Amino acid sequence: GDSVTQMEGPVTLSEEAFLTINCTYTATGYPSLFWYVQYPGEGLQLLLKATKADDKGSNKGFEATYRKETTSFHLEKGSVQVSDSAVYFCALRTGGTSYGKLTFGQGTILTVHP
Amino acid sequence: GAVVSQHPSWVICKSGTSVKIECRSLDFQATTMFWYRQFPKQSLMLMATSNEGSKATYEQGVEKDKFLINHASLTLSTLTVTSAHPEDSSFYICSARDTPPSGGLNTGELFFGEGSRLTVL
């Protein structure tokens, strides 16, 4: 079945540090890939997405590239801020009758200190 | 983006009672909604897929009689936790698929509600 594996957290960084959160996946067919962010006490918000190989999703300074050869979708940001502290989820979605069903990774807690 | 609202955002109830959580798409019609459960410091687990006007499709291991899902209109799905027990305490999140008028099966964006935290005493 489909699965998503994220690097284990928590990740603690100082403000303006470089961020990488690794994400690899296993899926049949050609999934769409997503990063969601969950701020404390809130629901999930879509951060970025990529729907086919070599696509790069970007938003709010975050980037991730869909790498089919390595089945990866690592999240990066060049300079994190305290406001980026949240839980980040990598997810995939396949098509067909299962369209819309997301498979999530376990989430990575990010804490950014001033 | 489109807005999905859940109500209540948090609820505390006694063991043995039933609790209903609503998920509404505020500015779009959603033929399909999804219910997830999130345990503390863990990922989201899909519980069921709710389709307007038909029975929900439950994931393996989810008790249908325990978690009743109703999708009576294109903008509302409800999750009722029946005879709740402390182990049902969790964060429940819904998502709704915004299907374009001309869209087919593989179209539409997903939007998440803010979640509902259930605590059963």
Short mmCIF file of C-alpha atoms in Angstrom, two decimals:
data_model
loop_
_atom_site.label_atom_id
_atom_site.label_comp_id
_atom_site.label_asym_id
_atom_site.label_seq_id
_atom_site.Cartn_x
_atom_site.Cartn_y
_atom_site.Cartn_z
CA GLY A 1 0.00 0.00 0.00
CA ASP A 2 0.89 3.66 -0.14
CA SER A 3 3.11 5.06 2.58
CA VAL A 4 5.02 8.21 3.49
CA THR A 5 8.07 8.36 5.71
CA GLN A 6 9.33 11.61 7.21
CA MET A 7 12.49 12.28 9.12
CA GLU A 8 11.94 11.95 12.81
CA GLY A 9 11.75 15.06 14.89
CA PRO A 10 11.58 17.17 16.75
CA VAL A 11 13.76 19.60 14.85
CA THR A 12 15.05 22.59 16.75
CA LEU A 13 16.71 25.48 14.92
CA SER A 14 17.80 29.02 15.54
CA GLU A 15 16.18 31.81 13.58
CA GLU A 16 17.64 32.26 10.07
CA ALA A 17 19.00 28.71 9.98
CA PHE A 18 18.53 26.44 6.95
CA LEU A 19 15.79 23.86 7.18
CA THR A 20 15.50 20.46 5.55
CA ILE A 21 12.81 17.93 6.41
CA ASN A 22 13.20 14.69 4.50
CA CYS A 23 10.23 12.86 3.02
CA THR A 24 10.19 9.66 0.99
CA TYR A 25 7.21 7.76 -0.30
CA THR A 26 6.00 4.46 -1.65
CA ALA A 27 3.05 4.46 -4.01
CA THR A 28 1.58 2.71 -6.98
CA GLY A 29 1.16 4.84 -10.05
CA TYR A 30 2.02 8.51 -10.08
CA PRO A 31 0.92 10.28 -6.91
CA SER A 32 0.61 13.96 -6.22
CA LEU A 33 2.75 15.10 -3.31
CA PHE A 34 1.98 17.67 -0.64
CA TRP A 35 3.37 19.40 2.39
CA TYR A 36 0.87 20.51 5.01
CA VAL A 37 1.55 22.64 8.06
CA GLN A 38 -0.31 22.53 11.37
CA TYR A 39 0.14 25.42 13.76
CA PRO A 40 -0.58 24.83 17.46
CA GLY A 41 -4.28 24.26 18.08
CA GLU A 42 -5.23 24.58 14.43
CA GLY A 43 -6.15 22.36 11.53
CA LEU A 44 -4.01 21.62 8.52
CA GLN A 45 -3.09 24.14 5.88
CA LEU A 46 -1.68 23.28 2.50
CA LEU A 47 1.85 24.63 2.27
CA LEU A 48 2.84 23.48 -1.20
CA LYS A 49 2.31 20.71 -3.70
CA ALA A 50 3.69 19.04 -6.82
CA THR A 51 1.71 16.89 -9.16
CA LYS A 52 4.34 15.34 -11.41
CA ALA A 53 8.00 14.41 -11.51
CA ASP A 54 10.50 17.29 -11.40
CA ASP A 55 7.82 19.78 -10.39
CA LYS A 56 8.89 22.19 -7.69
CA GLY A 57 6.30 23.42 -5.24
CA SER A 58 7.01 26.65 -3.39
CA ASN A 59 5.25 28.93 -0.93
CA LYS A 60 6.28 31.34 1.85
CA GLY A 61 9.96 30.64 1.21
CA PHE A 62 9.51 26.86 1.44
CA GLU A 63 10.37 24.64 -1.50
CA ALA A 64 10.13 20.95 -2.36
CA THR A 65 10.94 19.11 -5.59
CA TYR A 66 9.17 15.95 -6.72
CA ARG A 67 12.00 13.44 -7.32
CA LYS A 68 10.62 10.32 -8.94
CA GLU A 69 14.01 8.59 -9.19
CA THR A 70 14.54 8.80 -5.44
CA THR A 71 10.83 8.81 -4.51
CA SER A 72 11.43 11.88 -2.40
CA PHE A 73 9.85 15.26 -1.71
CA HIS A 74 12.14 16.97 0.79
CA LEU A 75 11.03 20.29 2.27
CA GLU A 76 13.56 23.13 2.44
CA LYS A 77 13.70 26.73 3.56
CA GLY A 78 16.76 28.90 3.43
CA SER A 79 16.08 31.02 6.51
CA VAL A 80 13.50 29.96 9.08
CA GLN A 81 11.61 32.30 11.36
CA VAL A 82 10.11 31.81 14.81
CA SER A 83 6.68 31.92 13.16
CA ASP A 84 7.56 28.77 11.19
CA SER A 85 7.35 26.71 14.38
CA ALA A 86 4.69 24.11 13.66
CA VAL A 87 4.18 20.47 12.72
CA TYR A 88 4.89 19.65 9.09
CA PHE A 89 3.26 16.72 7.31
CA CYS A 90 4.29 15.20 4.03
CA ALA A 91 1.44 13.52 2.19
CA LEU A 92 0.59 11.82 -1.06
CA ARG A 93 -2.57 11.38 -3.02
CA THR A 94 -3.30 8.91 -5.76
CA GLY A 95 -6.04 9.07 -8.34
CA GLY A 96 -8.87 6.85 -9.45
CA THR A 97 -11.53 5.84 -7.01
CA SER A 98 -9.24 6.73 -4.12
CA TYR A 99 -8.86 10.30 -5.31
CA GLY A 100 -8.88 12.75 -2.44
CA LYS A 101 -7.68 10.25 0.13
CA LEU A 102 -4.43 11.51 1.55
CA THR A 103 -1.77 9.31 3.08
CA PHE A 104 0.22 11.27 5.64
CA GLY A 105 3.66 10.89 7.06
CA GLN A 106 4.05 10.90 10.81
CA GLY A 107 4.71 14.62 11.01
CA THR A 108 7.81 16.53 12.04
CA ILE A 109 7.70 19.05 14.85
CA LEU A 110 9.76 22.16 14.08
CA THR A 111 10.70 24.63 16.80
CA VAL A 112 12.55 27.79 15.88
CA HIS A 113 14.21 29.82 18.64
CA PRO A 114 14.99 33.55 18.39
CA GLY B 1 -8.84 29.55 -0.60
CA ALA B 2 -12.10 27.86 0.20
CA VAL B 3 -13.23 27.61 3.81
CA VAL B 4 -14.17 24.49 5.73
CA SER B 5 -15.54 24.97 9.21
CA GLN B 6 -15.89 22.45 12.00
CA HIS B 7 -18.09 22.74 15.03
CA PRO B 8 -17.56 22.43 17.90
CA SER B 9 -13.85 23.16 18.02
CA TRP B 10 -13.63 21.38 21.33
CA VAL B 11 -16.02 19.32 23.41
CA ILE B 12 -15.86 17.54 26.73
CA CYS B 13 -18.38 14.82 27.46
CA LYS B 14 -19.08 12.05 29.92
CA SER B 15 -18.40 8.45 29.10
CA GLY B 16 -21.39 6.78 27.47
CA THR B 17 -22.80 9.87 25.82
CA SER B 18 -22.85 10.63 22.09
CA VAL B 19 -21.18 13.60 20.48
CA LYS B 20 -21.85 15.09 17.05
CA ILE B 21 -19.23 17.03 15.11
CA GLU B 22 -20.20 19.08 12.08
CA CYS B 23 -18.09 19.83 9.03
CA ARG B 24 -19.31 22.55 6.68
CA SER B 25 -17.97 23.83 3.40
CA LEU B 26 -18.80 27.52 3.61
CA ASP B 27 -18.29 28.76 0.08
CA PHE B 28 -18.33 25.71 -2.13
CA GLN B 29 -20.18 22.46 -2.62
CA ALA B 30 -18.44 19.32 -1.53
CA THR B 31 -19.70 16.01 -2.86
CA THR B 32 -16.94 14.26 -0.96
CA MET B 33 -15.65 14.86 2.55
CA PHE B 34 -13.08 12.95 4.54
CA TRP B 35 -12.84 12.37 8.28
CA TYR B 36 -9.45 11.95 9.94
CA ARG B 37 -8.42 11.19 13.47
CA GLN B 38 -5.20 12.49 14.96
CA PHE B 39 -3.71 11.10 18.15
CA PRO B 40 -1.35 13.28 20.20
CA LYS B 41 1.98 13.74 18.46
CA GLN B 42 0.98 11.35 15.71
CA SER B 43 -0.12 11.55 12.14
CA LEU B 44 -3.61 11.77 10.73
CA MET B 45 -5.38 8.53 10.09
CA LEU B 46 -8.21 8.44 7.58
CA MET B 47 -11.37 7.12 9.18
CA ALA B 48 -13.90 7.32 6.38
CA THR B 49 -14.90 8.90 3.11
CA SER B 50 -18.26 10.63 3.14
CA ASN B 51 -20.19 11.00 -0.09
CA GLU B 52 -23.25 13.19 -0.34
CA GLY B 53 -26.41 11.16 -0.55
CA SER B 54 -24.82 7.78 -0.01
CA LYS B 55 -23.31 5.68 2.73
CA ALA B 56 -19.84 6.50 3.97
CA THR B 57 -16.92 4.26 3.12
CA TYR B 58 -14.99 3.30 6.24
CA GLU B 59 -11.33 2.40 6.44
CA GLN B 60 -10.32 -0.97 7.76
CA GLY B 61 -10.47 -1.15 11.53
CA VAL B 62 -12.91 1.76 11.97
CA GLU B 63 -16.16 0.78 13.65
CA LYS B 64 -19.11 1.91 11.55
CA ASP B 65 -21.56 1.70 14.42
CA LYS B 66 -19.25 3.68 16.66
CA PHE B 67 -18.50 6.50 14.27
CA LEU B 68 -21.67 7.41 12.40
CA ILE B 69 -21.18 9.62 9.38
CA ASN B 70 -23.94 11.45 7.58
CA HIS B 71 -23.50 13.61 4.49
CA ALA B 72 -27.02 14.94 4.00
CA SER B 73 -26.21 17.94 1.85
CA LEU B 74 -23.49 19.25 -0.40
CA THR B 75 -22.19 21.52 2.34
CA LEU B 76 -22.54 19.46 5.50
CA SER B 77 -21.15 16.21 6.83
CA THR B 78 -21.51 15.08 10.42
CA LEU B 79 -19.53 12.62 12.52
CA THR B 80 -21.29 11.21 15.56
CA VAL B 81 -19.22 9.38 18.14
CA THR B 82 -21.72 7.07 19.81
CA SER B 83 -21.39 5.90 23.40
CA ALA B 84 -18.09 7.69 23.71
CA HIS B 85 -15.34 6.32 25.95
CA PRO B 86 -12.06 7.85 27.09
CA GLU B 87 -10.16 6.00 24.34
CA ASP B 88 -12.21 7.97 21.78
CA SER B 89 -10.60 11.18 23.00
CA SER B 90 -8.77 12.59 20.03
CA PHE B 91 -8.52 15.41 17.52
CA TYR B 92 -10.93 14.88 14.63
CA ILE B 93 -10.32 16.71 11.38
CA CYS B 94 -12.45 16.83 8.26
CA SER B 95 -11.50 17.78 4.75
CA ALA B 96 -13.73 18.62 1.82
CA ARG B 97 -13.10 18.30 -1.87
CA ASP B 98 -14.01 21.29 -3.96
CA THR B 99 -15.10 19.87 -7.30
CA PRO B 100 -15.16 22.24 -10.25
CA PRO B 101 -18.44 22.22 -12.23
CA SER B 102 -16.78 20.53 -15.16
CA GLY B 103 -14.56 18.37 -13.03
CA GLY B 104 -14.34 14.63 -13.19
CA LEU B 105 -13.23 12.07 -10.71
CA ASN B 106 -9.66 13.25 -10.43
CA THR B 107 -10.26 16.93 -9.91
CA GLY B 108 -10.78 19.35 -7.10
CA GLU B 109 -8.72 20.72 -4.27
CA LEU B 110 -8.87 19.57 -0.68
CA PHE B 111 -9.48 21.96 2.19
CA PHE B 112 -9.24 21.09 5.86
CA GLY B 113 -11.35 22.16 8.78
CA GLU B 114 -9.72 23.53 11.89
CA GLY B 115 -10.36 20.32 13.79
CA SER B 116 -12.46 19.31 16.77
CA ARG B 117 -10.87 18.16 20.00
CA LEU B 118 -12.94 15.58 21.86
CA THR B 119 -12.23 14.73 25.47
CA VAL B 120 -14.24 11.96 27.06
CA LEU B 121 -14.16 11.84 30.84
#
